[in-house]
Short mmCIF file of C-alpha atoms and ligand atoms in Angstrom, two decimals:
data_model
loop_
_atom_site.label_atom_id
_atom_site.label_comp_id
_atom_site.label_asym_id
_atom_site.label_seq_id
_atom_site.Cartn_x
_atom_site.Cartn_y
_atom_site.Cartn_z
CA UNK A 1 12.30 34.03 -26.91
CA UNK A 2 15.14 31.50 -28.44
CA UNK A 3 18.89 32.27 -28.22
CA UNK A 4 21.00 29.98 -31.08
CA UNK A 5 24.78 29.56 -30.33
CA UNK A 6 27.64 27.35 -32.15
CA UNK A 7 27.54 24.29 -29.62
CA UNK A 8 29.71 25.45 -26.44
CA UNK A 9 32.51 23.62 -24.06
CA UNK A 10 32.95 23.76 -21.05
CA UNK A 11 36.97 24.24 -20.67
CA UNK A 12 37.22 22.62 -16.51
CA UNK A 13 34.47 20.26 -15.55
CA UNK A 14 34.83 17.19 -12.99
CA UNK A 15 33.29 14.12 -13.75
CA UNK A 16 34.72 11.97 -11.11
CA UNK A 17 35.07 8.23 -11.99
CA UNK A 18 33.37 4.64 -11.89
CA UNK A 19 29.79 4.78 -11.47
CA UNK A 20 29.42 8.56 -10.41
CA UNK A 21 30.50 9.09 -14.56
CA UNK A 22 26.87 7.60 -15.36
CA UNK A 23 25.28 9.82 -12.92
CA UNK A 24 26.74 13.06 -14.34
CA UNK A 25 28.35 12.87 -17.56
CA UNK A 26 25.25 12.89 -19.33
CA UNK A 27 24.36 16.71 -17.66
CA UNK A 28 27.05 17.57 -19.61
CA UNK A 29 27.27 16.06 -22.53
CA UNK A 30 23.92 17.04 -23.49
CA UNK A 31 24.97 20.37 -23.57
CA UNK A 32 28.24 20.67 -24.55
CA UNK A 33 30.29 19.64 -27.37
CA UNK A 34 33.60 18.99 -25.60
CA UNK A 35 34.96 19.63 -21.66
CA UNK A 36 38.76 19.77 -20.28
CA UNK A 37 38.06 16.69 -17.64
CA UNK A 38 39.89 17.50 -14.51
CA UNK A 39 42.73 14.73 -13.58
CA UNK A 40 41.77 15.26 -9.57
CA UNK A 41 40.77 11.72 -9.01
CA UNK A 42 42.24 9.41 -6.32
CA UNK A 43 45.14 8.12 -7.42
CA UNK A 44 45.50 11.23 -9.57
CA UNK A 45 45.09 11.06 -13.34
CA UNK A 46 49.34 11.05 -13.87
CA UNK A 47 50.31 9.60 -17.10
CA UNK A 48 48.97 9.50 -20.78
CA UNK A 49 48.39 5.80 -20.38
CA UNK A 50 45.46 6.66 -16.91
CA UNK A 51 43.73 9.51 -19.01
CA UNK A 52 43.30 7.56 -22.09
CA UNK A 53 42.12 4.78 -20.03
CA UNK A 54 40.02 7.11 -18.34
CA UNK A 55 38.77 8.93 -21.30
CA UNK A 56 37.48 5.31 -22.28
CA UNK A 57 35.26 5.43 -19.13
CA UNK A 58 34.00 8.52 -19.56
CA UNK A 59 33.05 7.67 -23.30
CA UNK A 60 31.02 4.56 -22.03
CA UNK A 61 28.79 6.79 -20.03
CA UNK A 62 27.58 9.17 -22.98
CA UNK A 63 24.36 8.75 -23.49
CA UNK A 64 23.51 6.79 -27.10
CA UNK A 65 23.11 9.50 -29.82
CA UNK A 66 24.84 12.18 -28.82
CA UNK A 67 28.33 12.79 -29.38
CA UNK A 68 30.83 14.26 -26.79
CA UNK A 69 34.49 14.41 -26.89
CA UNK A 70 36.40 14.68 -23.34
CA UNK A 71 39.93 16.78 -23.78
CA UNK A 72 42.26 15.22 -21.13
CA UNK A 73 44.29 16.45 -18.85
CA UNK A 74 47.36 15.17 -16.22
CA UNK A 75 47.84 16.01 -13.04
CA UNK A 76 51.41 18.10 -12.41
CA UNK A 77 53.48 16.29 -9.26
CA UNK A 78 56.90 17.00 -8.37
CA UNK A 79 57.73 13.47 -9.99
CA UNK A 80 56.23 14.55 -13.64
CA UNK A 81 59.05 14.17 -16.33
CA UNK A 82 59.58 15.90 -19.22
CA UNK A 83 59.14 12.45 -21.41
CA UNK A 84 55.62 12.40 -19.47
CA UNK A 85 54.45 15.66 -21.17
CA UNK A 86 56.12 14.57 -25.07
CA UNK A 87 54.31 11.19 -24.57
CA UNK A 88 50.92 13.20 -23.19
CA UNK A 89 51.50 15.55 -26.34
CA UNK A 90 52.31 13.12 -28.82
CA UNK A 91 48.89 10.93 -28.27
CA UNK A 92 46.89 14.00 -29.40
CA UNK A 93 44.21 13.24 -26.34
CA UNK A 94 45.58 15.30 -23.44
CA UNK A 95 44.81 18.54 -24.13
CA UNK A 96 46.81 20.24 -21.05
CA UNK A 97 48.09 19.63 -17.24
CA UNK A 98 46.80 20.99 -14.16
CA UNK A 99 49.10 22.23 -11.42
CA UNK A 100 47.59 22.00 -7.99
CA UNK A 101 49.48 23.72 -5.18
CA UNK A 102 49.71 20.86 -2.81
CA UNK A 103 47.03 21.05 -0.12
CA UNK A 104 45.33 23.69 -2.45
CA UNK A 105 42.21 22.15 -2.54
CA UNK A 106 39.67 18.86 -2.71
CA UNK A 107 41.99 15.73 -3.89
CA UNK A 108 45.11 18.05 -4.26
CA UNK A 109 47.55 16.19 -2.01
CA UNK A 110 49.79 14.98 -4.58
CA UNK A 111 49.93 18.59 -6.35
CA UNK A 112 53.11 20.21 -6.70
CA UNK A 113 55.38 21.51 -3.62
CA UNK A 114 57.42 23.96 -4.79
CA UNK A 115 56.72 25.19 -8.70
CA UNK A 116 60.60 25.80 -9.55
CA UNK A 117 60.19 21.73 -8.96
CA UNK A 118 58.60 21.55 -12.09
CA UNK A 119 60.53 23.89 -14.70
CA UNK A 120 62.23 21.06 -16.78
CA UNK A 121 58.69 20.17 -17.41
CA UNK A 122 57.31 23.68 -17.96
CA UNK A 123 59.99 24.03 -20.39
CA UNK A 124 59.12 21.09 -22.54
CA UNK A 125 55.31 22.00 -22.10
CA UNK A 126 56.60 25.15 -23.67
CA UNK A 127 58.35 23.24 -26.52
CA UNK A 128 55.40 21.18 -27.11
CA UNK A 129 53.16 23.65 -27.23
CA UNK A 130 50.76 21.98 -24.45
CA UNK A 131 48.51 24.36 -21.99
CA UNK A 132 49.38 24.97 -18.22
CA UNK A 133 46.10 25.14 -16.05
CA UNK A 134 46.94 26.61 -13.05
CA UNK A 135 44.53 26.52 -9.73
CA UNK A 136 45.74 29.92 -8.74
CA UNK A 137 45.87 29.81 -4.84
CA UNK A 138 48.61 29.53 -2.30
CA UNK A 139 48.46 27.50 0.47
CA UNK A 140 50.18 29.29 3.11
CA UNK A 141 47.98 29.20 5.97
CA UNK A 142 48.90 32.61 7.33
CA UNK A 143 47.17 34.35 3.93
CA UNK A 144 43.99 34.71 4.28
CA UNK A 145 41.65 32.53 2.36
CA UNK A 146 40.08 35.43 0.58
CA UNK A 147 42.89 36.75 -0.15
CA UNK A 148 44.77 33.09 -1.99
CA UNK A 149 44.43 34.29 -5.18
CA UNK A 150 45.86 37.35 -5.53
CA UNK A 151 49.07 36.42 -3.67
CA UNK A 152 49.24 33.17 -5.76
CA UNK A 153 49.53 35.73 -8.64
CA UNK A 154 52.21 37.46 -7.20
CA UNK A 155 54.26 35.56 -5.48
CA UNK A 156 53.72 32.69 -8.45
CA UNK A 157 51.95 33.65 -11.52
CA UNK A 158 53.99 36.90 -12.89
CA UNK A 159 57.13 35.09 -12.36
CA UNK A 160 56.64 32.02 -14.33
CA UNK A 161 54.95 33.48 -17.07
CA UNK A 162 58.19 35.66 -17.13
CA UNK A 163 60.01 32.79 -17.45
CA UNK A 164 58.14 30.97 -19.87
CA UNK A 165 57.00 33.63 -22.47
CA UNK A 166 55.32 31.47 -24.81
CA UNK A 167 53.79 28.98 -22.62
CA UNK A 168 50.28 29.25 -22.70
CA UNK A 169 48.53 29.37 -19.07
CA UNK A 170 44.84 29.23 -18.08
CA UNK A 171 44.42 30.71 -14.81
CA UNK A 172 41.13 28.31 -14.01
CA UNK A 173 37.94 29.74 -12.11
CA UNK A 174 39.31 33.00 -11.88
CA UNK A 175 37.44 34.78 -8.75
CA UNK A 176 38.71 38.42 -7.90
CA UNK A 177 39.30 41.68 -9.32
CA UNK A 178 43.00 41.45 -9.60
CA UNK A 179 43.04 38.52 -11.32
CA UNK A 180 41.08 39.56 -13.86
CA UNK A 181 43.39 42.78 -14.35
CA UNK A 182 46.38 40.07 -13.99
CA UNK A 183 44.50 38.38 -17.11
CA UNK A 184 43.90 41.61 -18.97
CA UNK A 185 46.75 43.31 -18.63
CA UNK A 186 48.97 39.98 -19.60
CA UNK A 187 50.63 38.62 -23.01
CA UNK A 188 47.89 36.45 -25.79
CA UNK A 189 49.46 33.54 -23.80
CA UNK A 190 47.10 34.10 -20.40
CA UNK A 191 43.53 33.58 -20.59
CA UNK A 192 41.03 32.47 -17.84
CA UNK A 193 37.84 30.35 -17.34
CA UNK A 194 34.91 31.49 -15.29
CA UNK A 195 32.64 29.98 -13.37
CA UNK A 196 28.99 30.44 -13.52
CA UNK A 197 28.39 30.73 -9.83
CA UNK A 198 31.11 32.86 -9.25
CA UNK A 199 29.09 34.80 -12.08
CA UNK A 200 25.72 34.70 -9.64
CA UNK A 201 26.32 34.33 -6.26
CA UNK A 202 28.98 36.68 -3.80
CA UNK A 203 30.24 35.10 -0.69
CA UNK A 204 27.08 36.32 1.01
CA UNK A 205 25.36 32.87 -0.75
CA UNK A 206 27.35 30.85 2.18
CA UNK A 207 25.41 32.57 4.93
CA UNK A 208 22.40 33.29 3.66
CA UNK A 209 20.06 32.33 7.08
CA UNK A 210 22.78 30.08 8.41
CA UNK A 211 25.73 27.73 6.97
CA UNK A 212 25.35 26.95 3.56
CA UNK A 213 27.36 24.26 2.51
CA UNK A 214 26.19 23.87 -1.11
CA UNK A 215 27.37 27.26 -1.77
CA UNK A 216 31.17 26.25 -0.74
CA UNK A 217 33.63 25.85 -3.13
CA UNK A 218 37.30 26.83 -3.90
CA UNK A 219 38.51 29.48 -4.61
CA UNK A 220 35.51 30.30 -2.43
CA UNK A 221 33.31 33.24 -3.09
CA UNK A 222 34.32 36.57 -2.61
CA UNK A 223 32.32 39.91 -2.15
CA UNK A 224 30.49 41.67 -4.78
CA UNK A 225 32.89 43.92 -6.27
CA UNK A 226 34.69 41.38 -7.50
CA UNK A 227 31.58 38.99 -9.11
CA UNK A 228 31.04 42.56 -10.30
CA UNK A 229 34.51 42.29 -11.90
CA UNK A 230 34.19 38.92 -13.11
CA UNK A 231 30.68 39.70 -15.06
CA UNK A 232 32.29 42.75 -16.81
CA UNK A 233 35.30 40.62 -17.64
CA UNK A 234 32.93 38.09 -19.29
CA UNK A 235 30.88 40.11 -20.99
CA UNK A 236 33.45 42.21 -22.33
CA UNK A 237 34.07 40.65 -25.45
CA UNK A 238 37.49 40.13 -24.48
CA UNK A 239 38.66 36.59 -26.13
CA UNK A 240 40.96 36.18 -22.48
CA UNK A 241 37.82 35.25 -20.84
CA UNK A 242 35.77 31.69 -21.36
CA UNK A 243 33.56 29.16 -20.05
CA UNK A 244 34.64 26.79 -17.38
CA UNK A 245 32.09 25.43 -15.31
CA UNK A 246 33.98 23.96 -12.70
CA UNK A 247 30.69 21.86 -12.03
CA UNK A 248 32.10 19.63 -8.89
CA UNK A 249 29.48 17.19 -8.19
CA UNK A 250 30.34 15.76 -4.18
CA UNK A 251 27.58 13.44 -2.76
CA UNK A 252 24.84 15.22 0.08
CA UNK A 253 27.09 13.99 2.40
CA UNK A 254 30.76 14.91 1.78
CA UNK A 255 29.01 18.53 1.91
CA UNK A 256 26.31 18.59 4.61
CA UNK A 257 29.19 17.52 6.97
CA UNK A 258 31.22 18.71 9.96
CA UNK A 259 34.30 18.93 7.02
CA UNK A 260 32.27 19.56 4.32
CA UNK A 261 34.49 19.76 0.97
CA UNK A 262 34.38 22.33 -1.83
CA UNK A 263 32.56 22.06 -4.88
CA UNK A 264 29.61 23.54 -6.43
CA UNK A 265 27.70 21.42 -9.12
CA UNK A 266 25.93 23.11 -12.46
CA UNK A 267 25.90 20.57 -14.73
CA UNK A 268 22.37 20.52 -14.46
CA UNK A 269 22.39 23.84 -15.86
CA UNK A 270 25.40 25.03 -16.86
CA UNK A 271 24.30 26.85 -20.01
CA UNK A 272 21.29 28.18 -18.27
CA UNK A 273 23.41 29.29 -15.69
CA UNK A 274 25.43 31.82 -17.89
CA UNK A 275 22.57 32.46 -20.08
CA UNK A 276 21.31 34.24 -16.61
CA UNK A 277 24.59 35.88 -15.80
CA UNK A 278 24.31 37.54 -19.08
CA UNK A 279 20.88 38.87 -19.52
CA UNK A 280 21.26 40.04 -16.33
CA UNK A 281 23.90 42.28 -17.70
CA UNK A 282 22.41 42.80 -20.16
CA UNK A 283 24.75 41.17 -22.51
CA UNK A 284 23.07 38.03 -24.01
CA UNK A 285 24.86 39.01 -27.52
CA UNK A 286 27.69 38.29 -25.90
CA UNK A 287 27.30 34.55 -24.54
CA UNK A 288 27.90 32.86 -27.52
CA UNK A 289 31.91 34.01 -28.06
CA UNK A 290 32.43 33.64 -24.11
CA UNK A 291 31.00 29.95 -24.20
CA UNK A 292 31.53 28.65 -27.93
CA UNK A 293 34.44 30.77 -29.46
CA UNK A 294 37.20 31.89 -27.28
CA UNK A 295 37.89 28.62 -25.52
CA UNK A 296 38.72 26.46 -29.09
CA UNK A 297 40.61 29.54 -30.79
CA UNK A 298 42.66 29.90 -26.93
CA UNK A 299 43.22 26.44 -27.66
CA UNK A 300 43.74 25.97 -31.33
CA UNK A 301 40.71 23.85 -31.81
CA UNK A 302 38.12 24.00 -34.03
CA UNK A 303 34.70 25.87 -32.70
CA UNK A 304 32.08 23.29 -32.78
CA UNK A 305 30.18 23.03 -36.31
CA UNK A 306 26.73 22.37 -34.93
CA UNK A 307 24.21 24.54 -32.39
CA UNK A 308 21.92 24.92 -29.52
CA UNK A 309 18.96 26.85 -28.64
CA UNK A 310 18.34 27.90 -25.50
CA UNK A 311 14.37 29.23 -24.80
CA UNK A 312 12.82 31.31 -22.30
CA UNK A 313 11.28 29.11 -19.87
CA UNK A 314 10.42 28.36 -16.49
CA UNK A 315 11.32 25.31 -15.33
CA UNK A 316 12.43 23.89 -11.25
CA UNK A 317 15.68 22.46 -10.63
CA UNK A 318 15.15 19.31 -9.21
CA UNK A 319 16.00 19.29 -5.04
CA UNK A 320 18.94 16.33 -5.93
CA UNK A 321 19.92 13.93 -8.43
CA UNK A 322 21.06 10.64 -7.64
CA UNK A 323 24.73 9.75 -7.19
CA UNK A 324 27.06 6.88 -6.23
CA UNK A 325 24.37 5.61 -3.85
CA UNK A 326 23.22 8.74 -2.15
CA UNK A 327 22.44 11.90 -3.81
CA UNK A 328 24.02 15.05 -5.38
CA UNK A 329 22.33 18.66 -4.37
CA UNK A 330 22.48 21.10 -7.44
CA UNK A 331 23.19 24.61 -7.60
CA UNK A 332 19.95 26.40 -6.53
CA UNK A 333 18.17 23.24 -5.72
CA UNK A 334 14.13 23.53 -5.80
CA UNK A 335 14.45 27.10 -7.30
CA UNK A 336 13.14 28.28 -10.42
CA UNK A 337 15.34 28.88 -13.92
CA UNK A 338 14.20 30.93 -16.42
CA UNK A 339 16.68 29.84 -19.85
CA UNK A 340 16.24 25.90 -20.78
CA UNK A 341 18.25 24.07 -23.50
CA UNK A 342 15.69 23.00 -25.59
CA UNK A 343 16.99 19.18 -25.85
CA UNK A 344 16.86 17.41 -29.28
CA UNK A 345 15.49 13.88 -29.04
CA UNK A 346 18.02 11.29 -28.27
CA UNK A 347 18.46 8.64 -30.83
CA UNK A 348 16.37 5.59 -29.46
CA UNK A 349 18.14 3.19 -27.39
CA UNK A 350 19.34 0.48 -29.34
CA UNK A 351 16.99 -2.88 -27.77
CA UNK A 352 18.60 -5.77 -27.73
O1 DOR B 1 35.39 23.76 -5.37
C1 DOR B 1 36.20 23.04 -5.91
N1 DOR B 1 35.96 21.73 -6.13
N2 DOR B 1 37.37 23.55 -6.27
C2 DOR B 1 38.36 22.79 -6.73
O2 DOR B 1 39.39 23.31 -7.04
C3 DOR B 1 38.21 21.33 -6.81
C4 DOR B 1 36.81 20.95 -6.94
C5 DOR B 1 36.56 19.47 -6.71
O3 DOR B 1 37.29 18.64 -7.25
O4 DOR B 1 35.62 19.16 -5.99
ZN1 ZN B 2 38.08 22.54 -10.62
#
């Protein structure tokens, strides 16, 4: 069996930076057409100036003969100014800007404090017309962690979008129930990326015969109800809902570690990955508008003019894949997939 879609993007994907790029940029752009590269690095991706530059980079590792565009993004701090976002949206390359609660999650330090901090800016993102991507969690250590999202929506989410009517808002990696009602229920300016393992796995996958630190990520997993939620939301046809992988590669051991930090990769597989979620459901007719249509009409981009077939067959995921020096442990490592992207063959390297 062969499924053809319009070529898909992946709408929040970290790539990292300097040599990690080579290791995993290619996972992606062999599948998709374009991603929204995450601005988490260390120093934080800030001004139009660091993405461009860092777009460059991430260009250089694209492998020869295939052609990927990276849509930028900067990183919202309580110092961004308003002539930050009219330079970010006059250079056509940055795409949106993330806003990280502070202490919200892996390289999040220098998020924002306090969001009514940032409403000068908001305003002018407004004006220009530029996306806010919002990692919906609060930090307040007395909420509990399962519970981050739905208060961030609360306490955060209905008021700003109150305040800014016709800014558009991604709430990334959405993960529960209510936020998927919070999605539904709110104006054509609110969409949401989903994850694929939030698609396939239920907070059960971080215990399953002992600690499972591969299977950590933020927001972390929640019960099944709410991947239930999440898988009806995506398959619904409803043009709120789109791909973001949030693919997070972290080397064996930032996550097999006494502090192990959050991130789950599927580069590897990311396509694959959904293409699972959905004939699971029982909804593979629905894959291709989730992962190649509703993320460039949310953002007034073009869909992608060219395709890719995915075909029924086995294959193993490999048990790790090299990075920075050490190695990178996919998302069901070892364990059998049943959906491959049937690759076309690279253009040959050019020999010297
Ligand atoms: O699991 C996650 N990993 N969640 C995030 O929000 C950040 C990401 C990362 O950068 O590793
Ligand atoms: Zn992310």
């Amino acid at each position: 069996m062969e499924l053809t879609l319009t070529r898909p993007d992946d709408w929040h994907l970290h790539v990292r930076d300097a040599d990690a790029l080579a290791a995993v940029v290619p996972h992606t752009a062999q599948q998709f057409g374009r991603a929204i590269i995450m601005p988490n690095l260390q120093p934080p991706v800030t001004t139009t100036k660091q993405a461009l530059a860092y777009r460059e980079r991430i260009l250089a590792a694209v492998p020869e003969g295939i052609r990927f565009t990276p849509l930028m993004t900067l990183y919202l701090t309580n110092q961004t100014t308003a002539d930050d976002i009219i330079e970010a949206s006059t250079s056509k390359r940055v795409q949106a800007v993330k806003l990280y609660p502070a202490g919200a999650t892996t390289h999040s330090a220098a998020g924002v404090t306090d969001i009514s901090k940032t409403y000068a800016v908001l305003e002018t993102m407004e004006a220009q017309g530029l996306p806010l991507l919002v990692h919906a969690e609060v930090t307040d250590p007395q909420v509990d962690v399962f519970d981050r999202e739905q208060v961030f929506i609360s306490r955060h989410l209905e008021p700003l979008i109150a305040r800014f009517p016709k800014l558009r808002v991604v709430l990334e990696h959405v993960t529960t129930r209510e936020g998927v009602q919070f999605v539904s229920g709110a104006p054509a300016t609110v969409a949401a990326t989903i994850t694929a393992h939030h698609l396939l796995l239920n907070r059960n996958a971080m215990f399953r015969g002992g600690l499972q630190p591969h299977a950590y990520c933020l927001p972390v997993l929640k019960r099944e109800s709410h991947r239930e939620a999440l898988l009806t939301a995506a398959t619904s046809g409803n043009s709120k809902f789109f791909l973001g992988s949030d693919s997070a590669p972290h080397t064996r051991e930032r996550k097999e570690s006494t502090c192990g930090c959050a991130g789950i990769y599927t580069a590897h597989a990311a396509l694959e990955l959904y293409a699972q979620a959905f004939e699971d459901a029982g909804a593979l007719d629905r894959l291709e508008d989730f992962a190649s249509h509703f993320g460039p009409d949310f953002y007034g981009l073009p869909r992608n003019a060219d395709s890719i077939t995915l075909e029924k067959q086995d294959w193993q995921v490999p048990d790790s894949y090299p990075l920075s020096g050490s190695s990178l442990v996919p998302l069901f490592a070892g364990e059998t997939l049943h959906w491959r992207v049937k690759q076309k063959p690279l253009a040959r390297p050019q020999t010297l």
